[in-house]
Short mmCIF file of C-alpha atoms in Angstrom, two decimals:
data_model
loop_
_atom_site.label_atom_id
_atom_site.label_comp_id
_atom_site.label_asym_id
_atom_site.label_seq_id
_atom_site.Cartn_x
_atom_site.Cartn_y
_atom_site.Cartn_z
CA UNK A 19 0.00 0.00 0.00
CA UNK A 20 1.44 3.36 -1.07
CA UNK A 21 1.84 6.51 1.00
CA UNK A 22 -1.14 8.22 -0.65
CA UNK A 23 -3.40 5.28 0.18
CA UNK A 24 -2.23 5.28 3.81
CA UNK A 25 -3.16 8.96 4.10
CA UNK A 26 -6.75 8.02 3.21
CA UNK A 27 -7.02 5.58 6.13
CA UNK A 28 -8.42 7.06 9.32
CA UNK A 29 -9.45 3.94 11.26
CA UNK A 30 -7.20 4.07 14.32
CA UNK A 31 -7.22 0.36 15.09
CA UNK A 32 -6.40 -0.55 11.51
CA UNK A 33 -3.53 1.94 11.50
CA UNK A 34 -2.16 0.37 14.70
CA UNK A 35 -2.27 -3.06 13.04
CA UNK A 36 -0.51 -1.70 9.95
CA UNK A 37 2.22 -0.11 12.06
CA UNK A 38 2.75 -3.27 14.10
CA UNK A 39 2.94 -5.40 10.95
CA UNK A 40 5.49 -3.06 9.40
CA UNK A 41 7.55 -3.29 12.60
CA UNK A 42 7.42 -7.10 12.67
CA UNK A 43 8.62 -7.21 9.06
CA UNK A 44 11.41 -4.73 9.88
CA UNK A 45 10.15 -1.98 7.57
CA UNK A 46 11.24 0.67 10.02
CA UNK A 47 10.98 3.75 7.77
CA UNK A 48 7.44 2.64 6.96
CA UNK A 49 6.72 2.27 10.68
CA UNK A 50 7.73 5.89 11.20
CA UNK A 51 5.52 7.08 8.35
CA UNK A 52 2.41 5.17 9.44
CA UNK A 53 2.95 6.02 13.13
CA UNK A 54 3.07 9.73 12.29
CA UNK A 55 -0.19 9.41 10.35
CA UNK A 56 -1.72 7.44 13.25
CA UNK A 57 -0.79 10.24 15.64
CA UNK A 58 -2.28 12.85 13.29
CA UNK A 59 -5.57 10.92 13.07
CA UNK A 60 -5.71 10.41 16.83
CA UNK A 61 -5.04 14.10 17.40
CA UNK A 62 -7.77 15.12 14.95
CA UNK A 63 -10.22 12.82 16.73
CA UNK A 64 -9.22 14.27 20.11
CA UNK A 65 -9.82 17.83 18.86
CA UNK A 66 -13.26 16.82 17.57
CA UNK A 67 -14.13 15.25 20.94
CA UNK A 68 -13.08 18.38 22.82
CA UNK A 69 -14.90 20.68 20.39
CA UNK A 70 -18.17 18.78 20.77
CA UNK A 71 -17.71 18.51 24.53
CA UNK A 72 -17.51 22.31 24.73
CA UNK A 73 -20.94 22.37 23.07
CA UNK A 74 -22.26 19.75 25.51
CA UNK A 75 -22.29 17.16 22.75
CA UNK A 76 -20.62 13.78 22.58
CA UNK A 77 -18.77 12.19 19.67
CA UNK A 78 -19.28 8.47 19.24
CA UNK A 79 -15.92 6.77 18.82
CA UNK A 80 -15.58 3.51 16.90
CA UNK A 81 -12.35 2.36 18.54
CA UNK A 82 -11.32 -0.68 20.56
CA UNK A 83 -9.27 1.13 23.22
CA UNK A 84 -9.32 4.44 25.09
CA UNK A 85 -8.39 7.28 22.76
CA UNK A 86 -5.25 8.07 24.77
CA UNK A 87 -3.87 4.66 23.79
CA UNK A 88 -3.51 5.75 20.15
CA UNK A 89 -1.42 8.75 21.17
CA UNK A 90 0.87 6.51 23.21
CA UNK A 91 1.22 3.67 20.71
CA UNK A 92 1.98 6.01 17.82
CA UNK A 93 4.92 7.53 19.71
CA UNK A 94 6.05 4.15 21.09
CA UNK A 95 6.18 2.37 17.73
CA UNK A 96 7.86 5.32 16.07
CA UNK A 97 10.41 5.39 18.89
CA UNK A 98 11.12 1.66 18.55
CA UNK A 99 11.64 2.04 14.80
CA UNK A 100 14.05 4.93 15.36
CA UNK A 101 15.87 2.80 17.94
CA UNK A 102 16.29 -0.01 15.38
CA UNK A 103 17.66 2.55 12.91
CA UNK A 104 20.14 3.68 15.61
CA UNK A 105 18.64 7.17 15.65
CA UNK A 106 18.80 7.13 19.42
CA UNK A 107 18.32 10.80 20.24
CA UNK A 108 15.16 10.92 18.13
CA UNK A 109 13.96 7.75 19.85
CA UNK A 110 14.41 9.43 23.24
CA UNK A 111 12.28 12.35 22.03
CA UNK A 112 9.47 9.88 21.27
CA UNK A 113 9.83 8.32 24.71
CA UNK A 114 9.40 11.77 26.28
CA UNK A 115 6.07 12.07 24.47
CA UNK A 116 4.50 8.86 25.78
CA UNK A 117 6.10 8.86 29.21
CA UNK A 118 3.54 11.29 30.56
CA UNK A 119 0.10 11.26 28.94
CA UNK A 120 -1.70 12.53 32.02
CA UNK A 121 -2.41 15.83 30.23
CA UNK A 122 -5.11 14.03 28.24
CA UNK A 123 -8.52 15.56 29.06
CA UNK A 124 -11.34 13.13 29.73
CA UNK A 125 -9.44 10.14 31.12
CA UNK A 126 -11.63 7.45 32.70
CA UNK A 127 -10.36 4.50 34.75
CA UNK A 128 -9.42 2.50 31.64
CA UNK A 129 -7.62 5.49 30.20
CA UNK A 130 -5.63 5.96 33.40
CA UNK A 131 -4.48 2.34 33.20
CA UNK A 132 -3.23 3.05 29.67
CA UNK A 133 -1.36 6.14 30.88
CA UNK A 134 0.30 4.10 33.66
CA UNK A 135 1.26 1.35 31.22
CA UNK A 136 2.92 3.75 28.84
CA UNK A 137 4.81 5.37 31.72
CA UNK A 138 6.31 1.94 32.51
CA UNK A 139 7.04 1.25 28.83
CA UNK A 140 8.82 4.59 28.61
CA UNK A 141 11.03 3.78 31.58
CA UNK A 142 12.01 0.40 30.10
CA UNK A 143 12.64 1.79 26.63
CA UNK A 144 14.66 4.72 27.95
CA UNK A 145 16.99 2.24 29.64
CA UNK A 146 17.19 0.29 26.37
CA UNK A 147 18.23 3.31 24.35
CA UNK A 148 20.85 4.41 26.87
CA UNK A 149 22.30 0.90 26.98
CA UNK A 150 22.48 0.74 23.19
CA UNK A 151 24.20 4.14 23.19
CA UNK A 152 26.93 2.58 25.35
CA UNK A 153 25.94 3.97 28.75
CA UNK A 154 26.90 0.92 30.83
CA UNK A 155 26.57 2.89 34.05
CA UNK A 156 22.77 2.50 33.94
CA UNK A 157 22.99 -1.31 33.78
CA UNK A 158 22.63 -1.90 37.55
CA UNK A 159 19.54 0.29 37.68
CA UNK A 160 18.20 -1.36 34.53
CA UNK A 161 18.52 -4.88 35.99
CA UNK A 162 16.77 -3.77 39.19
CA UNK A 163 13.92 -2.41 37.10
CA UNK A 164 13.63 -5.68 35.16
CA UNK A 165 13.53 -7.77 38.33
CA UNK A 166 10.57 -5.62 39.41
CA UNK A 167 8.93 -6.17 35.99
CA UNK A 168 9.78 -9.78 35.04
CA UNK A 169 7.40 -9.74 32.07
CA UNK A 170 9.88 -7.38 30.37
CA UNK A 171 13.00 -9.44 31.06
CA UNK A 172 13.34 -11.45 27.84
CA UNK A 173 12.88 -8.60 25.32
CA UNK A 174 14.99 -6.23 27.38
CA UNK A 175 17.66 -8.88 28.00
CA UNK A 176 18.01 -9.20 24.22
CA UNK A 177 18.72 -5.47 24.10
CA UNK A 178 21.33 -5.81 26.85
CA UNK A 179 23.04 -8.62 24.95
CA UNK A 180 22.99 -6.60 21.72
CA UNK A 181 24.60 -3.69 23.55
CA UNK A 182 27.21 -5.96 25.16
CA UNK A 183 28.12 -7.40 21.76
CA UNK A 184 28.32 -3.95 20.15
CA UNK A 185 30.41 -2.39 22.93
CA UNK A 186 32.50 -5.40 23.98
CA UNK A 187 31.14 -5.64 27.52
CA UNK A 188 31.33 -8.69 29.78
CA UNK A 189 27.99 -8.92 31.58
CA UNK A 190 27.89 -12.45 33.02
CA UNK A 191 27.23 -11.13 36.54
CA UNK A 192 24.09 -9.38 35.28
CA UNK A 193 22.89 -12.36 33.25
CA UNK A 194 23.11 -14.61 36.32
CA UNK A 195 20.61 -12.39 38.15
CA UNK A 196 17.91 -12.85 35.52
CA UNK A 197 18.71 -16.37 34.31
CA UNK A 198 15.85 -18.06 36.28
CA UNK A 199 13.28 -15.83 34.57
CA UNK A 200 14.76 -16.51 31.13
CA UNK A 201 14.69 -20.26 31.73
CA UNK A 202 10.95 -20.14 32.41
CA UNK A 203 10.32 -18.70 28.93
CA UNK A 204 11.60 -21.90 27.33
CA UNK A 205 8.65 -23.78 28.81
CA UNK A 206 5.99 -21.47 27.40
CA UNK A 207 3.93 -22.41 24.34
CA UNK A 208 2.85 -19.00 23.01
CA UNK A 209 4.48 -18.29 19.65
CA UNK A 210 5.58 -14.78 20.59
CA UNK A 211 7.29 -15.93 23.80
CA UNK A 212 8.99 -18.85 22.06
CA UNK A 213 10.22 -16.52 19.30
CA UNK A 214 11.66 -14.13 21.89
CA UNK A 215 13.40 -16.96 23.72
CA UNK A 216 14.97 -18.30 20.50
CA UNK A 217 16.25 -14.84 19.59
CA UNK A 218 17.59 -14.50 23.14
CA UNK A 219 19.49 -17.80 22.73
CA UNK A 220 20.89 -16.59 19.41
CA UNK A 221 22.10 -13.32 20.94
CA UNK A 222 23.50 -15.19 23.93
CA UNK A 223 25.48 -17.40 21.53
CA UNK A 224 26.89 -14.35 19.75
CA UNK A 225 27.84 -12.83 23.11
CA UNK A 226 29.57 -16.01 24.32
CA UNK A 227 31.42 -16.86 21.10
CA UNK A 228 34.54 -14.82 21.98
CA UNK A 229 34.44 -16.02 25.59
CA UNK A 230 33.63 -19.74 25.29
CA UNK A 231 32.61 -21.37 22.03
CA UNK A 232 31.25 -24.44 23.85
CA UNK A 233 28.81 -22.28 25.84
CA UNK A 234 27.81 -20.52 22.62
CA UNK A 235 27.07 -23.87 20.97
CA UNK A 236 24.99 -24.98 23.97
CA UNK A 237 22.89 -21.83 23.60
CA UNK A 238 22.38 -22.50 19.89
CA UNK A 239 21.32 -26.10 20.50
CA UNK A 240 18.83 -24.83 23.05
CA UNK A 241 17.50 -22.25 20.59
CA UNK A 242 17.19 -24.80 17.78
CA UNK A 243 15.33 -27.26 20.00
CA UNK A 244 12.89 -24.67 21.33
CA UNK A 245 12.27 -23.21 17.86
CA UNK A 246 10.92 -26.60 16.81
CA UNK A 247 8.11 -26.32 19.36
CA UNK A 248 6.21 -23.93 17.11
CA UNK A 249 8.06 -24.64 13.87
CA UNK A 250 9.73 -21.23 14.07
CA UNK A 251 11.45 -21.31 10.69
CA UNK A 252 13.36 -18.01 10.86
CA UNK A 253 14.77 -18.65 14.33
CA UNK A 254 15.62 -22.24 13.41
CA UNK A 255 17.54 -21.22 10.27
CA UNK A 256 19.41 -18.46 12.06
CA UNK A 257 20.56 -20.70 14.92
CA UNK A 258 21.47 -23.55 12.56
CA UNK A 259 23.58 -21.23 10.40
CA UNK A 260 25.52 -20.00 13.42
CA UNK A 261 25.94 -23.56 14.72
CA UNK A 262 27.44 -24.64 11.39
CA UNK A 263 29.97 -21.80 11.62
CA UNK A 264 31.00 -23.20 15.03
CA UNK A 265 30.74 -26.91 14.19
CA UNK A 266 34.53 -27.46 14.33
CA UNK A 267 34.48 -26.27 17.96
CA UNK A 268 31.54 -28.47 18.98
CA UNK A 269 32.00 -31.51 21.19
CA UNK A 270 30.86 -34.94 20.03
CA UNK A 271 27.90 -34.74 22.42
CA UNK A 272 26.86 -31.35 21.07
CA UNK A 273 26.96 -32.62 17.49
CA UNK A 274 24.86 -35.63 18.50
CA UNK A 275 22.24 -33.37 20.14
CA UNK A 276 22.17 -31.19 17.03
CA UNK A 277 21.77 -34.17 14.67
CA UNK A 278 18.99 -35.62 16.82
CA UNK A 279 17.05 -32.38 16.58
CA UNK A 280 17.45 -32.32 12.80
CA UNK A 281 16.28 -35.93 12.57
CA UNK A 282 13.15 -34.88 14.44
CA UNK A 283 12.56 -32.05 11.98
CA UNK A 284 13.00 -34.31 8.97
CA UNK A 285 10.54 -36.88 10.32
CA UNK A 286 8.03 -34.09 11.12
CA UNK A 287 7.85 -34.97 14.79
CA UNK A 288 5.51 -32.59 16.57
CA UNK A 289 6.68 -33.08 20.14
CA UNK A 290 10.23 -32.13 20.80
CA UNK A 291 11.86 -33.08 24.07
CA UNK A 292 13.03 -30.19 26.18
CA UNK A 293 16.82 -30.19 26.05
CA UNK A 294 18.29 -29.22 29.39
CA UNK A 295 21.59 -27.48 28.81
CA UNK A 296 23.38 -25.23 31.26
CA UNK A 297 23.71 -21.96 29.38
#
């Protein structure tokens, strides 16, 4: 769908779906474009609501969430896209915009919950950006925040690993603090959680390659095995490719585990045994 067609779309929920899909397919410039249009449409709707309210009239809204949500999600998705493009200062500007949405007139109880959620998202994403910028000094505070919000640990731990790889940090002491939470993700069945865990294993392997190739291979085997739970093709291919680059450093037992997983894939087995490896 071209830019002109997008400008003709005003359905807020559909625009959110379009933005999320563009983000999942890594079309980050497109995310920015749609998110800006989403914000414009949400702002126009808000002005209409306030105009009618001043005349003691009420505008009927055909939306699935409180209107304030569309302000927050437009800035959040744009900020995440800018983060992926390494435009960190611009990403921080977006975070500022959804960190405090309490200015919104007409918040009900559901709307206040949305405001509180985005305040938490802003705090997590601000840490992420600073870590990616190389500000290791916030890592202790970041880990403390994650332990208070365990539902954010896997995605944010991926960011920490990416930063460690980019900046050459050794962060084993931090990983040990959150390892029990990461392990629990491997037992979940939801596709999104499994996908996050596989990507975490891949990043962990990249981080550990310079330190201990055997540990990196263990992480890859774990990622390959878990990816088979939901037939996660992209994660499976990525982990297999990295394993093959490290095959000469693999132990006989690691190669056997790897081959057994591949045999399961070839025979279309649906139930893959959970491989317990110390990572």
